Coordinates of C-alpha atoms and ligand atoms in Angstrom, one line a residue:
Chain A
M1 CA 147.2 110.6 119.1
S2 CA 147.2 108.4 116.4
L3 CA 145.5 104.9 115.8
R4 CA 148.6 103.5 116.5
D5 CA 149.1 105.0 120.0
L6 CA 146.6 103.0 120.4
R7 CA 147.6 99.4 120.0
G8 CA 146.8 97.3 122.6
R9 CA 145.9 99.9 125.1
T10 CA 142.3 98.3 125.4
A11 CA 141.3 94.9 125.7
I12 CA 138.1 92.6 126.1
V13 CA 137.7 90.9 129.2
G14 CA 133.8 89.7 129.2
V15 CA 131.6 87.9 127.1
G16 CA 128.6 86.4 126.6
T17 CA 126.1 85.1 124.8
A18 CA 121.9 84.5 125.2
G19 CA 118.4 83.7 123.6
C20 CA 120.7 82.3 120.4
G21 CA 118.7 80.2 117.5
E22 CA 115.3 80.6 119.1
A23 CA 114.2 82.1 122.0
H24 CA 110.2 82.1 122.7
G25 CA 108.5 84.4 124.5
M26 CA 111.6 86.6 125.2
S27 CA 112.0 90.5 123.6
D28 CA 115.0 91.9 122.8
L29 CA 115.6 93.2 125.7
E30 CA 115.3 90.3 127.4
I31 CA 117.8 88.4 126.1
L32 CA 120.2 91.4 126.0
S33 CA 120.2 91.8 129.7
Q34 CA 121.1 88.5 130.1
A35 CA 123.6 88.4 127.8
A36 CA 124.9 91.5 129.0
K37 CA 124.6 89.7 132.6
A38 CA 127.2 87.1 131.3
A39 CA 129.7 88.9 129.9
V40 CA 130.0 91.6 133.4
E41 CA 130.6 88.1 134.9
D42 CA 132.7 86.7 132.3
A43 CA 134.4 89.7 133.2
G44 CA 134.5 88.9 137.3
L45 CA 132.7 93.1 137.6
A46 CA 129.6 93.6 138.4
M47 CA 126.5 95.7 136.3
K48 CA 127.3 98.8 138.5
D49 CA 131.0 98.7 136.8
M50 CA 129.5 99.6 133.4
D51 CA 130.1 103.4 133.4
G52 CA 130.4 103.3 129.3
L53 CA 127.8 101.6 127.1
C54 CA 127.3 100.9 122.9
T55 CA 124.7 99.7 121.8
A56 CA 121.8 99.6 119.0
N57 CA 118.6 98.2 117.1
L58 CA 117.0 98.5 113.8
N59 CA 113.5 98.9 115.5
S60 CA 114.3 101.7 118.0
A61 CA 116.2 105.0 117.4
M62 CA 117.2 105.7 121.0
W63 CA 118.0 102.4 122.0
P64 CA 120.6 103.3 124.4
L65 CA 118.1 104.5 126.9
N66 CA 116.0 101.6 127.0
V67 CA 119.4 99.5 127.6
V68 CA 120.4 102.0 130.7
E69 CA 117.1 101.8 132.2
C70 CA 116.5 98.4 132.2
L71 CA 120.0 97.6 133.4
G72 CA 119.9 100.1 135.3
I73 CA 123.1 101.4 134.1
R74 CA 124.2 105.8 134.5
P75 CA 127.1 105.2 131.6
K76 CA 129.9 108.6 131.4
F77 CA 129.7 107.4 127.6
V78 CA 127.2 105.8 125.3
D79 CA 127.4 105.4 121.6
G80 CA 124.3 104.4 119.9
T81 CA 125.8 104.7 116.4
N82 CA 123.8 102.9 114.1
I83 CA 126.1 101.8 110.6
G84 CA 124.3 98.1 110.3
G85 CA 125.9 95.4 111.7
A86 CA 129.5 96.5 111.9
A87 CA 128.2 99.0 114.4
F88 CA 129.1 95.9 117.4
V89 CA 132.8 96.0 115.5
A90 CA 133.0 100.0 115.2
H91 CA 132.1 100.8 118.5
Q92 CA 135.5 99.6 119.5
L93 CA 137.3 102.6 118.3
P94 CA 135.1 105.0 120.1
A95 CA 135.1 103.0 123.0
M96 CA 139.1 102.4 123.0
L97 CA 139.2 106.4 122.7
A98 CA 137.0 107.1 125.8
L99 CA 138.7 104.3 127.6
N100 CA 141.9 106.1 127.2
A101 CA 140.9 109.0 127.4
G102 CA 139.7 108.2 131.2
L103 CA 136.3 109.3 130.6
C104 CA 135.4 106.1 132.1
D105 CA 136.8 102.5 132.6
A106 CA 134.5 99.6 131.8
V107 CA 132.5 99.8 128.1
L108 CA 129.1 97.2 127.8
V109 CA 128.8 96.8 123.9
C110 CA 125.7 94.3 123.8
Y111 CA 122.6 93.7 121.8
G112 CA 119.8 91.6 121.1
S113 CA 117.3 90.9 118.8
T114 CA 114.5 87.8 118.9
Q115 CA 113.5 88.7 115.3
R116 CA 113.2 85.0 114.5
T117 CA 110.4 84.3 117.1
A118 CA 108.7 88.1 118.3
T119 CA 104.6 88.3 116.6
F120 CA 105.5 91.3 115.4
G121 CA 108.1 90.1 113.0
R122 CA 110.0 90.4 110.3
K123 CA 107.4 91.1 107.8
E124 CA 106.1 93.7 109.7
R125 CA 109.6 95.4 110.6
T126 CA 110.2 95.9 107.4
A127 CA 107.3 97.4 106.2
A128 CA 106.9 99.8 108.9
R129 CA 111.0 100.9 108.2
N130 CA 110.3 101.2 105.1
I131 CA 107.7 103.6 105.5
L132 CA 110.1 105.5 108.2
D133 CA 113.5 105.3 105.9
P134 CA 112.2 105.0 102.6
N135 CA 114.7 104.5 99.4
P136 CA 112.4 105.8 96.2
F137 CA 115.1 105.2 93.8
E138 CA 115.1 102.0 94.9
G139 CA 111.8 100.8 96.4
P140 CA 109.5 101.0 93.6
Y141 CA 111.8 98.2 91.7
Q142 CA 111.4 95.9 94.3
P143 CA 114.3 94.6 95.2
F144 CA 114.3 91.8 98.1
N145 CA 116.9 93.1 100.6
P146 CA 119.2 92.3 101.3
P147 CA 119.2 89.7 99.1
S148 CA 119.0 91.1 96.1
S149 CA 121.4 94.2 96.6
Y150 CA 124.2 91.4 98.5
A151 CA 123.1 88.8 94.9
L152 CA 124.1 91.3 92.3
I153 CA 127.2 92.0 94.1
A154 CA 127.4 88.4 93.7
A155 CA 126.8 88.7 89.7
R156 CA 129.1 91.1 89.1
H157 CA 132.0 89.3 90.8
M158 CA 131.1 86.5 89.0
Y159 CA 131.1 88.7 85.8
Q160 CA 134.7 90.3 86.5
Y161 CA 136.3 87.5 87.7
G162 CA 134.7 84.1 87.1
T163 CA 133.2 83.4 90.4
T164 CA 131.4 80.9 90.2
R165 CA 128.2 79.2 92.5
R166 CA 130.2 76.4 93.1
H167 CA 133.0 78.8 94.5
L168 CA 129.8 80.3 97.3
A169 CA 129.0 77.1 97.5
E170 CA 132.4 76.0 99.4
V171 CA 131.8 79.2 101.8
A172 CA 128.5 77.9 102.8
V173 CA 129.6 74.6 102.8
A174 CA 132.8 75.8 104.8
A175 CA 130.2 77.4 107.8
R176 CA 128.5 74.4 108.1
K177 CA 131.3 72.6 108.4
W178 CA 132.4 74.8 111.5
A179 CA 128.8 74.5 112.9
Q180 CA 128.7 71.4 112.9
L181 CA 132.0 71.2 115.6
N182 CA 130.1 74.2 117.5
P183 CA 127.3 73.2 120.0
E184 CA 125.8 76.3 120.3
A185 CA 125.7 76.6 116.4
F186 CA 121.6 76.7 115.0
S187 CA 122.5 75.0 111.9
R188 CA 124.2 71.7 112.5
D189 CA 123.0 69.0 109.6
P190 CA 125.1 68.0 107.1
L191 CA 125.6 70.3 103.9
D192 CA 127.5 69.6 100.9
I193 CA 128.0 71.4 97.6
D194 CA 125.3 69.7 95.1
T195 CA 123.1 70.6 98.0
V196 CA 123.5 74.1 98.3
L197 CA 123.3 74.6 94.3
K198 CA 120.2 72.8 93.6
A199 CA 118.2 74.2 96.6
R200 CA 115.4 76.9 96.0
M201 CA 116.6 80.4 94.6
I202 CA 116.1 83.6 96.4
S203 CA 118.0 86.5 94.1
D204 CA 120.2 85.0 91.8
P205 CA 123.0 83.9 92.5
F206 CA 121.4 83.3 95.9
S207 CA 120.6 80.1 97.0
A208 CA 119.1 80.1 100.6
Y209 CA 122.0 78.4 101.6
D210 CA 124.1 81.2 100.5
C211 CA 121.8 83.7 102.4
C212 CA 122.5 84.5 106.8
L213 CA 120.7 82.2 108.8
V214 CA 117.4 83.9 110.5
T215 CA 117.6 83.3 114.2
D216 CA 116.8 85.5 117.6
G217 CA 120.7 86.1 119.5
A218 CA 122.3 88.6 122.1
A219 CA 125.6 89.3 122.3
A220 CA 127.1 90.7 124.4
Y221 CA 130.9 92.3 125.7
V222 CA 133.3 93.9 128.2
M223 CA 136.5 95.9 127.1
T224 CA 138.7 98.1 129.3
R225 CA 142.0 99.9 130.1
A226 CA 144.6 96.9 129.4
D227 CA 146.3 97.4 133.0
R228 CA 142.7 97.0 134.5
A229 CA 142.3 93.4 132.1
K230 CA 145.4 92.2 133.6
D231 CA 144.1 91.9 137.6
L232 CA 140.6 90.5 136.0
K233 CA 138.9 87.2 135.8
K234 CA 139.7 85.8 132.5
K235 CA 143.2 86.2 129.9
P236 CA 142.5 89.5 128.1
V237 CA 142.9 89.9 124.2
H238 CA 143.8 93.2 123.4
I239 CA 142.3 95.0 120.7
L240 CA 146.0 96.3 118.5
S241 CA 143.5 98.3 116.2
N242 CA 140.0 99.2 114.6
A243 CA 138.9 100.9 111.9
T244 CA 135.5 101.4 110.0
A245 CA 134.7 102.9 107.1
A246 CA 130.8 103.5 105.4
W247 CA 130.8 104.0 101.6
H248 CA 126.7 104.3 100.5
R249 CA 123.5 103.1 101.6
S250 CA 122.2 101.8 98.6
V251 CA 123.8 99.0 96.2
S252 CA 122.9 101.6 93.4
G253 CA 125.2 104.4 95.7
M254 CA 128.0 101.6 95.3
R255 CA 130.9 102.8 92.5
D256 CA 132.6 99.2 92.2
L257 CA 130.3 95.9 93.4
T258 CA 133.5 94.4 93.5
V259 CA 135.8 96.2 96.4
T260 CA 134.0 96.8 100.1
P261 CA 135.0 99.4 102.6
S262 CA 137.6 96.3 104.1
K263 CA 139.8 97.6 101.6
E264 CA 140.0 100.5 103.3
S265 CA 139.2 99.9 107.0
G266 CA 141.8 96.7 106.8
E267 CA 144.7 98.6 105.4
R268 CA 144.3 101.2 108.4
A269 CA 143.3 98.1 110.9
F270 CA 147.0 96.5 109.6
A271 CA 148.8 99.2 109.6
A272 CA 147.6 100.8 112.6
A273 CA 148.5 97.1 114.2
G274 CA 151.9 96.3 112.6
L275 CA 150.1 93.1 111.5
G276 CA 149.6 92.0 107.8
P277 CA 147.4 88.9 106.8
K278 CA 149.5 86.4 106.8
D279 CA 150.4 86.8 111.0
I280 CA 146.3 86.5 111.5
D281 CA 145.9 82.4 113.0
V282 CA 141.7 82.7 113.0
V283 CA 139.4 84.9 110.4
Q284 CA 135.9 86.1 112.0
I285 CA 134.1 88.0 108.9
Y286 CA 130.6 88.7 108.7
D287 CA 128.9 86.7 106.0
A288 CA 125.7 88.0 105.5
F289 CA 125.9 86.1 102.1
S290 CA 128.7 83.7 101.1
I291 CA 129.9 86.5 98.8
N292 CA 130.6 87.9 101.2
T293 CA 133.6 86.1 103.4
I294 CA 134.9 86.0 99.4
L295 CA 134.9 89.8 98.8
A296 CA 136.2 90.1 102.7
L297 CA 139.1 87.5 102.2
E298 CA 140.0 89.6 99.0
D299 CA 139.6 93.4 100.5
L300 CA 141.9 92.3 103.5
G301 CA 144.8 91.3 101.5
F302 CA 144.2 87.3 102.0
C303 CA 144.2 87.0 98.8
G304 CA 144.5 89.4 95.7
K305 CA 141.2 90.8 94.1
G306 CA 139.0 88.8 92.1
E307 CA 141.1 85.0 93.9
G308 CA 138.5 84.7 96.3
G309 CA 136.5 81.9 94.2
P310 CA 139.8 79.7 94.1
F311 CA 140.7 80.9 97.8
V312 CA 138.3 79.3 99.2
E313 CA 137.7 75.8 96.9
N314 CA 138.0 72.6 98.2
G315 CA 137.4 73.3 101.6
A316 CA 140.3 75.9 102.5
I317 CA 138.4 78.1 104.9
A318 CA 136.6 74.8 105.6
P319 CA 138.0 73.0 109.4
G320 CA 141.1 71.2 107.9
G321 CA 141.7 74.3 105.7
K322 CA 144.6 76.3 105.1
L323 CA 143.1 79.3 106.8
P324 CA 140.4 79.1 109.7
V325 CA 137.3 81.6 108.7
N326 CA 133.6 81.8 111.0
T327 CA 134.7 79.0 113.5
N328 CA 131.4 79.1 115.0
G329 CA 129.8 78.4 111.5
G330 CA 129.5 82.1 111.3
G331 CA 126.2 84.2 110.8
L332 CA 125.7 81.3 107.6
S333 CA 124.8 78.3 109.9
C334 CA 125.7 79.8 113.8
V335 CA 123.3 82.7 114.6
H336 CA 122.2 85.6 112.5
P337 CA 119.5 88.0 115.0
N338 CA 119.3 91.0 112.1
M339 CA 123.0 91.9 113.4
Y340 CA 126.0 89.9 113.5
G341 CA 129.1 92.3 114.5
A342 CA 129.1 91.3 118.1
F343 CA 129.0 87.5 117.8
A344 CA 131.8 87.3 115.2
T345 CA 133.8 89.7 117.9
I346 CA 133.0 87.3 120.4
E347 CA 134.1 84.3 118.3
A348 CA 137.5 86.0 117.9
V349 CA 137.5 85.8 121.7
R350 CA 137.2 82.9 122.8
Q351 CA 139.4 81.2 119.9
L352 CA 142.1 83.7 121.5
R353 CA 141.2 82.6 125.4
G354 CA 141.3 79.2 124.1
E355 CA 138.2 78.3 125.0
C356 CA 136.5 76.5 121.6
G357 CA 136.9 73.2 122.1
E358 CA 135.9 70.8 119.3
R359 CA 136.9 73.7 117.0
Q360 CA 139.2 75.5 118.5
V361 CA 141.9 76.2 116.8
K362 CA 145.4 75.4 118.3
G363 CA 147.6 78.0 118.8
A364 CA 145.3 81.5 117.8
K365 CA 147.3 84.6 119.2
T366 CA 146.0 86.5 116.9
A367 CA 142.9 87.2 115.1
V368 CA 140.9 89.8 112.8
V369 CA 137.0 90.4 113.2
N370 CA 136.0 91.6 109.8
G371 CA 132.1 93.4 110.8
N372 CA 129.6 94.2 108.0
G373 CA 126.8 96.6 107.8
G374 CA 123.8 98.1 105.8
T375 CA 121.8 96.3 103.0
A376 CA 124.8 96.3 100.2
A377 CA 128.2 96.0 102.3
S378 CA 127.8 99.3 102.9
S379 CA 130.2 100.3 106.1
Q380 CA 132.6 97.4 107.6
S381 CA 135.0 97.8 110.2
T382 CA 137.7 95.9 110.9
S383 CA 139.5 94.8 114.3
V384 CA 143.1 92.8 114.7
L385 CA 143.0 91.7 118.7
A386 CA 145.9 89.2 120.0
T387 CA 146.6 87.5 123.1
A388 CA 148.6 89.9 125.7
G389 CA 152.0 87.3 124.7
A390 CA 151.5 88.6 121.0
L391 CA 151.5 91.8 121.8
Chain B
M1 CA 117.3 129.2 91.8
Q2 CA 115.6 126.8 93.0
T3 CA 112.8 127.3 95.6
N4 CA 110.4 125.7 97.8
E5 CA 107.2 126.0 95.5
Q6 CA 108.7 124.2 93.2
G7 CA 109.7 121.6 95.6
G8 CA 113.2 120.2 96.3
A9 CA 115.4 118.1 93.7
E10 CA 113.6 114.5 94.5
A11 CA 109.9 116.4 94.4
R12 CA 110.8 117.8 91.4
Y13 CA 113.0 115.1 89.1
Q14 CA 109.1 112.8 90.1
A15 CA 107.4 116.0 88.9
A16 CA 109.0 115.4 85.6
L17 CA 108.3 111.6 85.7
N18 CA 105.0 111.6 86.1
E19 CA 104.7 114.0 83.4
G20 CA 106.3 111.2 81.3
R21 CA 109.8 113.2 81.1
F22 CA 112.8 111.2 82.4
S23 CA 115.3 114.1 83.8
I24 CA 119.1 114.0 85.6
Q25 CA 121.2 116.5 87.2
R26 CA 124.8 117.7 85.8
C27 CA 126.7 120.4 88.2
N28 CA 127.2 123.4 87.2
D29 CA 130.8 123.2 88.9
C30 CA 133.0 120.1 87.8
H31 CA 130.4 120.1 85.1
K32 CA 129.5 116.1 86.1
H33 CA 126.5 114.4 86.3
V34 CA 124.7 113.4 88.9
F35 CA 122.2 110.9 90.1
Y36 CA 119.5 110.4 91.8
P37 CA 118.8 114.4 92.1
R38 CA 120.2 116.6 95.0
V39 CA 120.2 119.7 96.3
V40 CA 124.0 119.5 97.2
C41 CA 127.3 117.7 94.4
P42 CA 128.9 114.9 95.9
H43 CA 131.9 115.7 93.4
C44 CA 132.5 118.6 94.4
G45 CA 130.4 119.8 97.0
G46 CA 128.9 122.4 94.6
A47 CA 125.2 123.8 94.9
S48 CA 124.7 124.9 91.7
L49 CA 122.4 121.4 90.1
A50 CA 120.9 122.1 86.4
W51 CA 118.2 119.1 84.9
V52 CA 119.2 117.9 81.8
E53 CA 117.5 115.2 79.7
P54 CA 119.6 112.1 79.4
K55 CA 120.5 109.9 76.1
G56 CA 118.0 107.0 77.8
T57 CA 121.1 105.0 76.8
G58 CA 122.5 102.9 79.2
T59 CA 124.2 99.4 80.0
V60 CA 123.4 96.9 82.6
Y61 CA 126.0 96.4 85.2
S62 CA 124.8 94.2 87.1
T63 CA 121.3 91.9 87.5
T64 CA 119.5 89.9 89.6
T65 CA 116.3 87.2 88.8
V66 CA 113.5 88.2 92.1
R67 CA 112.5 84.5 93.2
R68 CA 108.7 85.1 93.6
K69 CA 106.4 82.6 93.9
P70 CA 103.6 82.8 90.3
E71 CA 100.4 83.3 92.0
A72 CA 102.3 86.5 93.8
G73 CA 103.2 87.5 90.1
G74 CA 106.2 85.1 89.3
D75 CA 110.0 86.0 89.2
Y76 CA 111.1 89.2 87.9
D77 CA 114.4 91.0 86.9
V78 CA 116.3 94.1 89.2
S79 CA 119.1 95.9 87.1
L80 CA 121.5 98.4 88.1
I81 CA 122.0 100.5 84.9
D82 CA 125.2 102.4 83.7
L83 CA 123.9 105.5 81.9
D84 CA 125.6 106.9 79.2
E85 CA 126.0 110.1 81.0
G86 CA 128.0 108.1 83.7
V87 CA 125.0 107.6 86.8
R88 CA 124.1 104.5 87.7
M89 CA 120.6 103.4 88.5
M90 CA 118.7 101.2 89.8
S91 CA 115.6 99.9 87.7
R92 CA 114.8 96.4 86.0
V93 CA 114.7 95.4 82.1
E94 CA 111.3 94.6 80.5
G95 CA 110.2 92.9 77.8
V96 CA 112.7 89.8 77.9
P97 CA 112.4 86.9 80.2
P98 CA 114.7 88.0 83.5
A99 CA 116.6 85.0 82.8
E100 CA 118.3 86.1 80.3
V101 CA 118.8 89.8 81.3
K102 CA 122.5 90.1 81.2
I103 CA 125.0 91.7 82.5
G104 CA 127.0 94.3 79.6
M105 CA 124.0 94.4 77.3
R106 CA 122.9 97.9 76.2
V107 CA 119.8 99.5 77.0
R108 CA 117.4 102.0 76.4
A109 CA 114.6 104.0 79.0
K110 CA 111.3 104.7 78.6
V111 CA 108.7 106.2 81.5
V112 CA 106.1 104.0 82.5
D113 CA 103.0 104.4 85.2
N114 CA 103.4 102.9 88.1
K115 CA 100.5 103.2 90.4
G116 CA 100.0 106.5 89.0
A117 CA 103.3 108.1 89.5
G118 CA 106.3 108.2 86.8
L119 CA 108.9 105.6 86.7
V120 CA 111.8 104.5 84.5
V121 CA 112.6 101.0 83.4
F122 CA 114.9 99.6 80.4
A123 CA 114.3 98.3 77.3
A124 CA 116.9 95.8 75.4
E125 CA 118.2 97.8 72.7
E126 CA 117.2 96.3 69.0
A127 CA 120.4 95.2 68.3
K128 CA 122.0 96.7 65.5
Ligands
ZN1 ZN1 130.2 119.5 91.2

């Protein structure tokens, strides 16, 4: 079986989010449960129908066990792969294989984190992770990660291609303009380029607005085979393809800082889907930092290498621009609870269903989702999605 | 043949640094240099890696200034350095303000003491 053989044979049939922004007093598992329940009900299914599970969490090495116990499910297929925030896009391929091999009938992909409001917070968790999973060849230099690693990537892109801080700011401002159309987005205050440029610097060339939000949030979606999907409650969104590339762990292990794993995952995903960038109506890119959007647009082929800065100029990816990118406001302005991949997927599904209200991209039939994982564009996973009519 | 008594590649690298010596590896099979230190060559899969002393010179491949409050020690540099042997490492460039560290700058390694452990940092090379 090739990736091409799986084209369109799996669909996302239910989506749900919970606890986005601030979920005071709640645990990771509690908001995950709420999102899972919402996704299952959105599909018109019951929790007991979930006989496949994909999930991961930054703080727990055996997280799928926490989830099966809490939800009371006994899945026949489990994938707990954690390659960072791209995981919740990368989970699609093993789930597609399991579903189409008949190993299971419905896979629940789910995530939840209350990193923003948890009493045992980010600082303690980061310190604990550095003890459990040290990087002896970077740690002593105290990069402020993840911002510093992506800042090194951005600095090199600027040096090689003349990308400017203003280009980066265009990405942040576009994300904010979409967020202003999304009642669920966390940051909706007006934002302009000068404000981004003059804001507090974090790790050059990034100011605070070049960096993703730190919020709580949970997201879940349900996958099933296309034959089963057509009888369910909502209009199915078909997965034409999914491909993942994992290249390194740390920024010092990244060979060319201006080329990301999306170059590989995107090529494989587009080839299997039989589509190219020009066929795509709406794009959801995991924007951990402003540079991620520029790099993904280049590496997925929406523009040439080094042209990402000029590509996003003059509101080109903002509402009303030439390409709708991150229509929920992205990780920069909508929600970013440590790992964002599932949220990008859900926004693509909502767009293809036509559920997006003021921010709806009219007539959207195809979407690309590009997950990003790790502290240095370490892993990326690309999916091409389409409505039944665009199969 | 490396023995357990001598430690693994990471332990041997650090032990040499603690004595003030900066060493990297070179693969006896494909002859490429390797950093960070490993027991299997990431280029060819070979398991015969020799320790060699690098020239110590390199070029700044990318750089960032990490912002920190003055009372916590102030801003500092984090850079990626390409050694002339063709390997890359994270480090910092000392002796110039962080904002003056530039991509393409020629730098030279030195081993300094970092809380009792040897650490490789770089200084800008004098212009000839
Ligand atoms: Zn070799």
